[in-house]
Coordinates of N, CA and C in Angstrom, one line a residue:
X231 N 0.8 -1.1 0.0 CA 0.0 0.0 0.0 C 0.9 1.3 0.0
X232 N 0.4 2.0 -0.7 CA 1.1 3.2 -0.9 C 0.6 4.3 0.0
X233 N 1.5 4.9 0.5 CA 1.1 6.0 1.4 C 1.0 7.3 0.5
X234 N 0.1 8.0 0.8 CA -0.1 9.2 -0.1 C 1.1 10.2 0.2
X235 N 1.6 10.8 -0.8 CA 2.7 11.7 -0.7 C 2.0 13.1 -0.5
X236 N 2.5 13.7 0.5 CA 2.0 15.0 0.8 C 2.8 16.0 0.1
X237 N 2.2 16.7 -0.8 CA 2.9 17.7 -1.5 C 2.6 19.0 -0.9
X238 N 3.5 19.6 -0.4 CA 3.3 21.0 0.1 C 4.1 22.0 -0.7
X239 N 3.5 23.0 -0.9 CA 4.2 24.0 -1.7 C 5.3 24.7 -0.8
X240 N 6.4 24.6 -1.2 CA 7.5 25.2 -0.4 C 8.3 26.2 -1.2
X241 N 8.6 27.3 -0.7 CA 9.4 28.2 -1.4 C 10.9 28.1 -0.9
X242 N 11.7 28.0 -1.9 CA 13.1 27.8 -1.5 C 13.7 29.2 -1.2
X243 N 14.5 29.2 -0.2 CA 15.1 30.5 0.2 C 16.6 30.2 0.2
X244 N 17.2 30.5 -0.9 CA 18.6 30.3 -1.0 C 19.3 31.5 -0.4
X245 N 20.4 31.3 0.2 CA 21.2 32.4 0.7 C 22.0 33.0 -0.4
X246 N 22.1 34.4 -0.5 CA 22.9 35.0 -1.6 C 24.3 34.6 -1.4
X247 N 24.9 34.4 -2.6 CA 26.3 34.0 -2.7 C 27.2 35.2 -2.4
X248 N 28.1 35.1 -1.4 CA 29.0 36.2 -1.1 C 30.4 35.7 -1.4
X249 N 31.1 36.4 -2.3 CA 32.4 36.0 -2.6 C 33.4 36.8 -1.7
X250 N 34.4 36.1 -1.3 CA 35.4 36.7 -0.5 C 36.4 37.4 -1.4
X251 N 36.9 38.5 -1.0 CA 37.9 39.2 -1.8 C 39.2 38.4 -1.7
X252 N 39.8 38.3 -2.8 CA 41.2 37.6 -2.9 C 42.2 38.7 -2.8
X253 N 42.6 39.1 -1.6 CA 43.6 40.2 -1.5 C 44.9 39.9 -2.1
X254 N 45.3 38.7 -2.2 CA 46.6 38.3 -2.7 C 46.6 38.7 -4.2
X255 N 45.6 38.4 -5.0 CA 45.7 38.8 -6.4 C 45.5 40.3 -6.6
X256 N 44.8 41.0 -5.8 CA 44.8 42.4 -5.9 C 46.1 43.0 -5.6
X257 N 46.8 42.6 -4.6 CA 48.2 43.0 -4.3 C 49.1 42.7 -5.5
X258 N 49.0 41.5 -6.0 CA 49.8 41.1 -7.2 C 49.6 42.0 -8.4
X259 N 48.3 42.4 -8.6 CA 48.0 43.3 -9.7 C 48.6 44.7 -9.5
X260 N 48.5 45.2 -8.3 CA 49.1 46.5 -8.0 C 50.6 46.5 -8.1
X261 N 51.2 45.4 -7.7 CA 52.7 45.3 -7.8 C 53.1 45.2 -9.3
X262 N 52.3 44.5 -10.1 CA 52.6 44.5 -11.5 C 52.5 45.9 -12.1
X263 N 51.4 46.6 -11.8 CA 51.3 48.0 -12.3 C 52.4 48.9 -11.9
X264 N 52.8 48.8 -10.7 CA 53.9 49.6 -10.2 C 55.2 49.3 -10.8
X265 N 55.5 48.0 -11.0 CA 56.7 47.5 -11.7 C 56.7 48.0 -13.2
X266 N 55.6 47.9 -13.8 CA 55.5 48.4 -15.2 C 55.8 49.9 -15.3
X267 N 55.2 50.7 -14.3 CA 55.4 52.1 -14.3 C 56.9 52.4 -14.0
X268 N 57.5 51.7 -13.1 CA 59.0 51.9 -12.8 C 59.8 51.7 -14.1
X269 N 59.4 50.7 -14.9 CA 60.1 50.4 -16.1 C 59.8 51.4 -17.2
X270 N 58.5 51.7 -17.4 CA 58.0 52.5 -18.5 C 58.4 54.0 -18.4
X271 N 58.3 54.6 -17.2 CA 58.6 56.0 -17.1 C 60.0 56.4 -17.5
X272 N 61.0 55.8 -17.0 CA 62.4 56.1 -17.4 C 62.6 55.9 -18.9
X273 N 61.9 54.8 -19.4 CA 62.1 54.5 -20.9 C 61.4 55.6 -21.7
X274 N 60.3 56.1 -21.3 CA 59.6 57.2 -22.0 C 60.4 58.5 -21.9
X275 N 61.0 58.8 -20.8 CA 61.9 59.9 -20.7 C 63.1 59.8 -21.6
X276 N 63.7 58.6 -21.6 CA 64.9 58.4 -22.5 C 64.5 58.6 -23.9
X277 N 63.4 58.0 -24.3 CA 63.0 58.1 -25.8 C 62.7 59.6 -26.1
X278 N 62.1 60.3 -25.2 CA 61.8 61.7 -25.5 C 63.1 62.5 -25.7
X279 N 64.0 62.3 -24.8 CA 65.3 63.0 -24.9 C 66.1 62.6 -26.1
X280 N 66.0 61.4 -26.4 CA 66.7 60.9 -27.6 C 66.1 61.5 -28.9
X281 N 64.8 61.6 -28.9 CA 64.2 62.2 -30.1 C 64.5 63.7 -30.2
X282 N 64.6 64.4 -29.0 CA 65.0 65.8 -29.1 C 66.5 65.9 -29.6
X283 N 67.4 65.0 -29.1 CA 68.7 65.1 -29.6 C 68.9 64.9 -31.1
X284 N 68.1 64.0 -31.6 CA 68.1 63.7 -33.0 C 67.6 64.9 -33.8
X285 N 66.5 65.5 -33.3 CA 65.9 66.7 -34.0 C 67.0 67.9 -34.0
X286 N 67.6 68.0 -32.8 CA 68.6 69.1 -32.8 C 69.8 68.8 -33.7
X287 N 70.2 67.6 -33.8 CA 71.3 67.2 -34.7 C 70.9 67.6 -36.2
X288 N 69.7 67.3 -36.5 CA 69.2 67.7 -37.9 C 69.2 69.2 -38.1
X289 N 68.8 69.9 -37.1 CA 68.8 71.4 -37.2 C 70.2 71.9 -37.3
X290 N 71.1 71.4 -36.5 CA 72.5 71.8 -36.6 C 73.1 71.5 -37.9
X291 N 72.8 70.4 -38.5 CA 73.3 70.0 -39.8 C 72.7 71.0 -40.9
X292 N 71.5 71.3 -40.8 CA 70.9 72.3 -41.7 C 71.5 73.6 -41.6
X293 N 71.8 74.1 -40.4 CA 72.5 75.4 -40.1 C 73.9 75.4 -40.7
X294 N 74.6 74.2 -40.5 CA 76.0 74.2 -41.1 C 75.9 74.2 -42.6
X295 N 75.0 73.6 -43.2 CA 74.8 73.6 -44.7 C 74.5 75.0 -45.1
X296 N 73.6 75.7 -44.4 CA 73.3 77.1 -44.7 C 74.5 78.0 -44.6
X297 N 75.3 77.8 -43.5 CA 76.5 78.6 -43.3 C 77.5 78.3 -44.4
X298 N 77.7 77.1 -44.8 CA 78.6 76.8 -45.9 C 78.2 77.5 -47.2
X299 N 76.9 77.5 -47.5 CA 76.3 78.1 -48.6 C 76.6 79.6 -48.6
X300 N 76.3 80.2 -47.4 CA 76.6 81.7 -47.3 C 78.0 82.1 -47.4
X301 N 78.9 81.2 -46.9 CA 80.4 81.5 -47.1 C 80.7 81.4 -48.5
X302 N 80.2 80.4 -49.3 CA 80.5 80.3 -50.7 C 79.9 81.5 -51.5
X303 N 78.7 81.9 -51.1 CA 78.1 83.1 -51.8 C 79.0 84.4 -51.5
X304 N 79.4 84.5 -50.3 CA 80.3 85.7 -49.9 C 81.6 85.7 -50.8
X305 N 82.2 84.5 -50.9 CA 83.4 84.3 -51.7 C 83.2 84.8 -53.2
X306 N 82.0 84.3 -53.7 CA 81.7 84.7 -55.1 C 81.4 86.2 -55.2
X307 N 80.8 86.7 -54.2 CA 80.5 88.2 -54.3 C 81.8 89.0 -54.2
X308 N 82.7 88.6 -53.3 CA 84.0 89.3 -53.2 C 84.8 89.2 -54.6
X309 N 84.7 88.0 -55.2 CA 85.4 87.9 -56.5 C 84.7 88.8 -57.5
X310 N 83.4 88.9 -57.5 CA 82.7 89.7 -58.5 C 83.0 91.2 -58.2
X311 N 83.0 91.6 -56.9 CA 83.4 93.0 -56.6 C 84.8 93.3 -57.1
X312 N 85.7 92.4 -56.9 CA 87.1 92.7 -57.3 C 87.2 92.8 -58.8
X313 N 86.4 92.0 -59.5 CA 86.4 92.0 -61.0 C 85.8 93.3 -61.5
X314 N 84.7 93.8 -60.8 CA 84.1 95.0 -61.2 C 84.9 96.3 -60.9
X315 N 85.8 96.2 -59.9 CA 86.6 97.3 -59.5 C 88.0 97.3 -60.2
X316 N 88.2 96.3 -61.0 CA 89.6 96.2 -61.7 C 89.8 97.4 -62.6
X317 N 91.0 97.8 -62.7 CA 91.4 99.0 -63.5 C 91.2 98.7 -65.0
X318 N 91.5 97.4 -65.4 CA 91.3 97.1 -66.8 C 89.9 97.2 -67.3
X319 N 89.0 96.8 -66.4 CA 87.5 96.8 -66.7 C 87.1 98.3 -66.8
X320 N 87.5 99.1 -65.9 CA 87.1 100.5 -65.9 C 87.6 101.2 -67.2
X321 N 88.9 100.9 -67.5 CA 89.5 101.5 -68.8 C 88.7 101.0 -70.0
X322 N 88.4 99.7 -70.0 CA 87.6 99.2 -71.2 C 86.2 99.9 -71.3
X323 N 85.6 100.0 -70.1 CA 84.3 100.7 -70.1 C 84.4 102.1 -70.6
X324 N 85.5 102.8 -70.2 CA 85.7 104.2 -70.6 C 85.9 104.3 -72.1
X325 N 86.7 103.4 -72.7 CA 86.9 103.3 -74.1 C 85.5 103.1 -74.8
X326 N 84.7 102.2 -74.3 CA 83.5 101.9 -75.0 C 82.6 103.1 -75.0
X327 N 82.5 103.9 -73.9 CA 81.7 105.0 -73.7 C 82.3 106.3 -74.4
X328 N 83.5 106.2 -74.9 CA 84.1 107.3 -75.6 C 84.7 108.3 -74.7
X329 N 85.1 107.9 -73.5 CA 85.7 108.8 -72.6 C 87.2 108.9 -72.9
X330 N 87.8 110.1 -72.7 CA 89.2 110.2 -73.0 C 90.0 110.5 -71.7
X331 N 91.3 110.3 -71.7 CA 92.1 110.6 -70.6 C 92.3 112.1 -70.5
X332 N 92.1 112.7 -69.3 CA 92.2 114.2 -69.2 C 93.7 114.6 -69.3
X333 N 93.9 115.8 -69.8 CA 95.2 116.3 -69.9 C 95.7 116.8 -68.6
X334 N 96.9 117.2 -68.5 CA 97.5 117.6 -67.2 C 96.9 118.9 -66.7
X335 N 96.5 119.8 -67.7 CA 95.9 121.0 -67.3 C 94.4 120.9 -66.8
X336 N 93.8 119.7 -67.1 CA 92.4 119.4 -66.8 C 92.2 118.8 -65.4
X337 N 93.3 118.3 -64.8 CA 93.3 117.6 -63.5 C 93.4 118.6 -62.4
X338 N 92.5 118.5 -61.5 CA 92.5 119.4 -60.3 C 92.7 118.4 -59.1
X339 N 93.8 118.7 -58.3 CA 94.1 117.9 -57.1 C 93.5 118.6 -55.9
X340 N 92.7 117.8 -55.2 CA 92.1 118.3 -53.9 C 92.8 117.6 -52.8
X341 N 93.3 118.4 -51.9 CA 94.0 117.9 -50.7 C 92.9 117.5 -49.7
X342 N 93.2 116.4 -49.0 CA 92.2 115.9 -48.0 C 92.4 116.8 -46.8
X343 N 91.2 117.2 -46.2 CA 91.2 118.0 -45.0 C 90.7 117.1 -43.9
X344 N 91.3 117.2 -42.7 CA 90.8 116.3 -41.6 C 89.4 116.7 -41.3
X345 N 88.6 115.8 -41.0 CA 87.1 116.1 -40.7 C 87.0 116.8 -39.4
X346 N 86.0 117.6 -39.3 CA 85.7 118.3 -38.1 C 84.2 118.3 -37.9
X347 N 83.8 118.5 -36.6 CA 82.4 118.5 -36.3 C 82.0 117.2 -35.6
X348 N 80.7 117.0 -35.6 CA 80.2 115.8 -34.9 C 80.7 114.5 -35.5
X349 N 81.0 114.4 -36.8 CA 81.4 113.2 -37.5 C 82.9 113.0 -37.4
X350 N 83.7 113.8 -36.7 CA 85.1 113.8 -36.6 C 85.6 112.5 -36.0
X351 N 84.8 111.9 -35.1 CA 85.2 110.7 -34.4 C 85.2 109.5 -35.3
X352 N 84.4 109.5 -36.3 CA 84.2 108.3 -37.1 C 85.3 108.1 -38.0

C-alpha cells in the first residue's frame, strides 16, 4: 500500500552568494602595475630626450649647410666685386663710352682736409 505523498508548496530560500575578496591577487596586480610604471617612465623619458637630440642634430646640420652656402656666396661676391673694380675693366668701359684721358691742365688735385664737427670721431 502506498502512502499518499503529501505535496506541500515550499518556497526555496537560497542564501545569496557572497564571494570573499582575494587580497593576494589584488596586491599582485598593483605590484605588476607599479613595476611596469617603474620600467616605462624612465624609458619614456629616455625616448623623449633621444628624439630631441636627433631633432637638434638635424637642425645643426641644416644650419651648417646654410653657413657653408653663405660662405661660398660671400666668396663669389668678393670675386665679383674685385672684378668690377679692376682697372682694366674701368678703362675698357671708358673706351666703350668714348671717354678720354684728361690732360694735365684738366686735372684738379684736392687735398684731403681732416674732418671736423660731430662726425670727426668716425
